[in-house]
Coordinates of C-alpha atoms and ligand atoms in Angstrom, one line a residue:
X1 CA 123.6 79.5 85.0
X2 CA 121.7 82.7 86.0
X3 CA 119.7 84.4 83.0
X4 CA 117.4 87.2 83.0
X5 CA 115.4 87.0 79.8
X6 CA 117.7 87.1 77.1
X7 CA 120.7 88.3 79.5
X8 CA 123.1 85.5 80.5
X9 CA 124.9 86.7 83.9
X10 CA 126.5 83.6 84.7
X11 CA 127.6 80.9 82.6
X12 CA 129.9 77.8 83.6
X13 CA 130.7 79.4 87.0
X14 CA 132.4 77.7 89.4
X15 CA 133.5 78.7 93.0
X16 CA 134.6 77.2 96.4
X17 CA 134.4 79.1 99.6
X18 CA 137.0 77.1 101.9
X19 CA 136.2 77.0 105.5
X20 CA 137.7 80.2 107.8
X21 CA 138.7 82.2 104.9
X22 CA 137.7 85.7 104.1
X23 CA 137.1 85.6 100.3
X24 CA 136.6 88.7 98.3
X25 CA 134.6 88.8 95.1
X26 CA 135.5 91.5 92.6
X27 CA 134.3 92.5 89.2
X28 CA 133.1 95.2 86.8
X29 CA 129.9 96.6 87.6
X30 CA 127.0 94.3 86.3
X31 CA 129.2 91.3 86.1
X32 CA 126.7 89.8 88.4
X33 CA 128.3 89.5 91.9
X34 CA 125.1 90.3 93.7
X35 CA 123.1 87.9 91.8
X36 CA 125.8 85.5 92.7
X37 CA 126.0 85.9 96.3
X38 CA 121.6 86.1 96.2
X39 CA 121.9 82.8 94.3
X40 CA 124.1 80.8 97.0
X41 CA 121.5 82.1 99.5
X42 CA 118.5 80.9 97.7
X43 CA 117.0 84.3 96.6
X44 CA 117.5 83.6 92.8
X45 CA 116.8 80.4 91.3
X46 CA 119.6 79.4 88.5
X47 CA 118.5 78.1 85.5
X48 CA 121.0 75.5 85.8
X49 CA 123.9 74.3 88.2
X50 CA 124.5 73.0 91.5
X51 CA 125.1 75.1 94.7
X52 CA 126.7 73.3 97.7
X53 CA 127.2 74.7 101.3
X54 CA 128.4 72.3 104.0
X55 CA 128.4 69.4 101.8
X56 CA 124.3 69.8 101.2
X57 CA 122.8 70.5 97.5
X58 CA 121.2 73.5 98.2
X59 CA 118.6 73.7 95.4
X60 CA 117.0 70.2 96.1
X61 CA 116.6 70.3 99.7
X62 CA 113.5 69.8 101.3
X63 CA 112.1 73.1 102.9
X64 CA 112.5 71.6 106.7
X65 CA 116.2 71.0 106.0
X66 CA 116.7 74.2 104.0
X67 CA 115.7 76.1 107.0
X68 CA 118.1 74.4 108.9
X69 CA 120.7 74.9 106.5
X70 CA 119.9 78.9 106.5
X71 CA 120.1 79.0 110.3
X72 CA 124.2 78.2 109.4
X73 CA 124.5 81.4 107.3
X74 CA 124.0 85.2 107.5
X75 CA 123.7 87.6 105.2
X76 CA 124.0 91.4 105.0
X77 CA 123.0 93.4 101.8
X78 CA 124.7 96.6 100.5
X79 CA 122.0 98.8 102.0
X80 CA 121.5 96.9 105.2
X81 CA 117.9 95.9 104.1
X82 CA 116.5 96.5 107.8
X83 CA 112.8 96.5 108.9
X84 CA 112.4 99.9 108.8
X85 CA 109.5 99.8 111.2
X86 CA 111.5 97.4 113.8
X87 CA 114.3 98.8 115.9
X88 CA 118.0 97.6 115.5
X89 CA 117.2 95.1 118.6
X90 CA 114.3 93.9 116.7
X91 CA 115.8 93.8 113.7
X92 CA 118.4 91.5 115.1
X93 CA 115.7 89.2 116.9
X94 CA 114.1 88.5 113.4
X95 CA 116.3 85.5 112.6
X96 CA 115.7 84.2 116.3
X97 CA 112.1 84.2 115.8
X98 CA 112.2 82.5 112.4
X99 CA 114.5 79.6 113.7
X100 CA 114.0 79.5 117.4
X101 CA 111.5 79.7 120.0
X102 CA 113.1 81.5 122.9
X103 CA 111.5 83.7 125.6
X104 CA 111.9 87.6 124.9
X105 CA 114.2 88.1 127.8
X106 CA 116.5 85.9 126.0
X107 CA 116.1 87.4 122.5
X108 CA 116.6 90.5 124.2
X109 CA 120.1 89.3 125.6
X110 CA 121.5 88.1 122.7
X111 CA 120.5 91.4 120.6
X112 CA 122.3 93.2 123.0
X113 CA 125.3 90.8 122.8
X114 CA 125.5 91.3 118.8
X115 CA 125.0 95.0 119.1
X116 CA 127.9 95.5 121.0
X117 CA 129.6 92.6 119.2
X118 CA 129.6 94.8 116.1
X119 CA 130.8 98.0 117.9
X120 CA 127.6 99.5 118.0
X121 CA 126.6 101.4 121.6
X122 CA 123.9 99.7 123.7
X123 CA 121.5 102.8 122.8
X124 CA 121.8 101.9 119.0
X125 CA 119.1 98.7 119.9
X126 CA 116.4 101.1 120.5
X127 CA 116.7 103.1 117.2
X128 CA 115.0 102.6 114.2
X129 CA 116.9 102.2 110.9
X130 CA 116.2 105.8 109.8
X131 CA 117.9 107.3 112.9
X132 CA 121.1 105.5 112.2
X133 CA 124.0 106.7 110.2
X134 CA 124.9 104.6 106.7
X135 CA 127.9 102.9 108.9
X136 CA 125.7 102.3 112.0
X137 CA 123.0 100.6 109.4
X138 CA 125.6 98.1 108.0
X139 CA 127.1 97.3 111.6
X140 CA 123.2 96.7 112.5
X141 CA 122.8 95.0 109.1
X142 CA 126.0 92.5 110.4
X143 CA 124.7 92.2 113.8
X144 CA 121.5 90.7 112.3
X145 CA 123.6 88.5 110.1
X146 CA 125.3 87.3 113.0
X147 CA 122.2 86.4 115.4
X148 CA 122.0 82.7 114.9
X149 CA 125.9 82.4 115.7
X150 CA 126.4 81.3 111.8
X151 CA 129.2 79.7 110.2
X152 CA 129.7 81.6 107.0
X153 CA 128.3 85.4 106.5
X154 CA 127.5 86.8 103.0
X155 CA 128.2 90.6 102.6
X156 CA 127.2 92.4 100.0
X157 CA 129.9 95.6 99.6
X158 CA 129.9 96.1 103.3
X159 CA 132.3 99.0 103.0
X160 CA 130.9 100.6 100.3
X161 CA 129.8 104.4 100.9
X162 CA 131.8 104.5 104.2
X163 CA 134.5 107.2 104.9
X164 CA 138.3 105.6 104.8
X165 CA 138.1 105.3 108.8
X166 CA 134.8 103.6 108.8
X167 CA 135.8 101.5 106.5
X168 CA 139.2 100.3 107.9
X169 CA 137.1 99.6 111.1
X170 CA 134.4 97.3 109.6
X171 CA 137.4 95.7 108.2
X172 CA 139.0 94.8 111.4
X173 CA 135.7 93.9 113.1
X174 CA 135.2 91.2 109.9
X175 CA 138.8 90.1 110.3
X176 CA 138.2 90.1 114.4
X177 CA 135.2 87.8 113.8
X178 CA 137.0 85.7 111.3
X179 CA 139.4 84.7 114.2
X180 CA 137.8 84.6 117.2
X181 CA 134.8 82.7 115.8
X182 CA 136.3 80.8 112.8
X183 CA 133.8 82.8 110.6
X184 CA 133.8 82.2 107.3
X185 CA 133.1 85.3 105.1
X186 CA 132.2 85.7 101.4
X187 CA 132.5 89.4 100.4
X188 CA 131.3 91.0 97.4
X189 CA 133.6 94.3 97.5
X190 CA 135.0 96.9 95.1
X191 CA 137.1 98.2 98.0
X192 CA 140.8 97.6 97.1
X193 CA 141.7 98.2 101.0
X194 CA 139.7 95.5 102.3
X195 CA 141.0 93.4 99.4
X196 CA 144.5 94.0 101.1
X197 CA 143.8 94.2 104.6
X198 CA 141.3 91.2 105.4
X199 CA 140.9 88.9 101.9
X200 CA 142.9 85.6 102.1
X201 CA 141.6 84.8 98.5
X202 CA 140.2 86.9 95.8
X203 CA 137.8 85.7 92.9
X204 CA 137.7 87.9 89.8
X205 CA 133.9 87.8 88.0
X206 CA 134.4 88.7 84.4
X207 CA 133.0 87.0 81.1
X208 CA 130.0 85.4 82.7
X209 CA 132.2 83.1 85.2
X210 CA 134.9 83.2 87.8
X211 CA 137.7 84.0 85.9
X212 CA 140.8 83.4 88.6
X213 CA 141.0 83.2 92.1
X214 CA 144.1 83.7 94.3
X215 CA 145.9 85.9 96.7
X216 CA 146.3 89.3 96.3
X217 CA 150.1 88.3 95.0
X218 CA 148.5 86.1 92.4
X219 CA 146.1 89.2 91.4
X220 CA 149.4 91.2 90.7
X221 CA 150.7 88.8 88.1
X222 CA 147.6 88.5 86.1
X223 CA 147.6 90.0 82.4
X224 CA 143.8 89.8 81.7
X225 CA 143.2 93.6 81.0
X226 CA 140.5 94.2 83.5
X227 CA 142.5 92.7 86.4
X228 CA 145.6 94.3 85.3
X229 CA 143.6 97.9 85.1
X230 CA 141.8 97.0 88.4
X231 CA 144.7 95.8 90.4
X232 CA 147.5 98.1 89.0
X233 CA 145.2 101.2 88.0
X234 CA 145.7 104.4 89.8
X235 CA 143.3 103.5 92.9
X236 CA 144.9 100.3 93.3
X237 CA 148.6 102.0 93.4
X238 CA 147.4 104.8 95.9
X239 CA 146.1 101.7 98.0
X240 CA 149.3 99.8 97.8
X241 CA 151.5 103.0 98.6
X242 CA 149.3 103.5 101.6
X243 CA 150.0 99.8 102.7
X244 CA 153.3 99.5 101.7
X245 CA 153.8 102.9 103.8
X246 CA 152.2 101.4 106.9
X247 CA 154.2 97.9 106.6
X248 CA 157.6 99.6 105.4
X249 CA 157.6 97.2 102.6
X250 CA 157.9 98.4 98.8
X251 CA 154.6 98.1 96.8
X252 CA 154.7 94.8 94.0
X253 CA 155.7 95.9 90.6
X254 CA 153.0 95.5 87.5
X255 CA 154.1 92.8 85.2
X256 CA 155.9 93.4 82.2
X257 CA 154.0 91.1 80.0
Ligands
ATP1 N1 116.1 90.3 89.1 C1 116.7 90.7 88.0 N2 115.9 90.6 86.9 C2 116.7 91.4 85.7 N3 118.1 91.5 85.6 C3 118.8 91.3 87.0 C4 118.0 91.0 88.0 N4 119.0 91.1 89.1 C5 120.2 91.4 88.4 N5 119.9 91.6 87.1 C6 121.1 91.8 86.0 O1 121.9 91.2 86.1 C7 123.3 91.7 86.0 C8 124.2 91.6 87.3 O2 123.5 92.4 88.7 P1 124.3 92.4 89.8 O3 123.5 93.3 90.4 O4 124.7 91.1 90.3 O5 125.8 93.3 89.1 P2 127.0 93.3 90.2 O6 128.2 92.7 89.6 O7 126.5 93.1 91.9 O8 127.1 95.0 89.9 P3 127.5 96.4 91.1 O9 129.0 96.1 91.1 O10 127.3 97.4 90.0 O11 126.6 95.9 92.4 C9 122.9 93.2 85.7 O12 122.9 93.5 84.5 C10 121.5 93.6 86.1 O13 120.8 94.1 85.6

């Protein structure tokens, strides 16, 4: 359970994340998607409940074990949350400094590798966040999230604010990381294209809990008003038509109930 003052954000919320999947977390504005992400990674302590990652009870772990666990996941926040006084490479090195003791030369090499892995030019490493475009900042944040070769990455609205081409490129990057590194991805998103393109499963937050989880096909069959509107509304139809046009299959019909 998560509550801020008298406002209950989550109550009796249950969600599983399976190894190797890309899970898309959707829900109306203010339903608590970011709070959920922040709670799982320990930035927000819930009033009640249990969070288990890799079979370990996150909330009751001693500090040293918790830090070890934290080294196994990476987080990229919506605005990047990069340190503005550090260059991109120095930002990527932050988790390395926090968790490991490595010579500077090796950290520089790892940073350069992660920067290239997310599709940024090598010169981007020497730039400060203020010198980057929004899309580049998101990639830099992803590079930092990948610094420790994590098993899970948590992404908060990674494609928000990107143009459609940039968003599609980011999606394919995530898909590649999932396929090549076996990465598990927890992704808060409003982006219907991302849901179609890369999410193996979708979790819908509404009414303070996870209302339903399932594939895109499962979502299309739900008759909860918000889910129906979200997955069958005009924006969803436009996304479906684009995808159907690309794949040559007709878009699925809305439920009749
Ligand atoms: N630190 C906090 N203190 C008080 N209220 C908070 C805090 N963090 C979040 N909230 C409240 O919790 C609710 C859920 O916020 P959250 O940011 O998780 O929503 P969201 O689903 O991610 O929304 P959006 O899609 O608009 O980003 C909101 O009503 C917000 O005002």
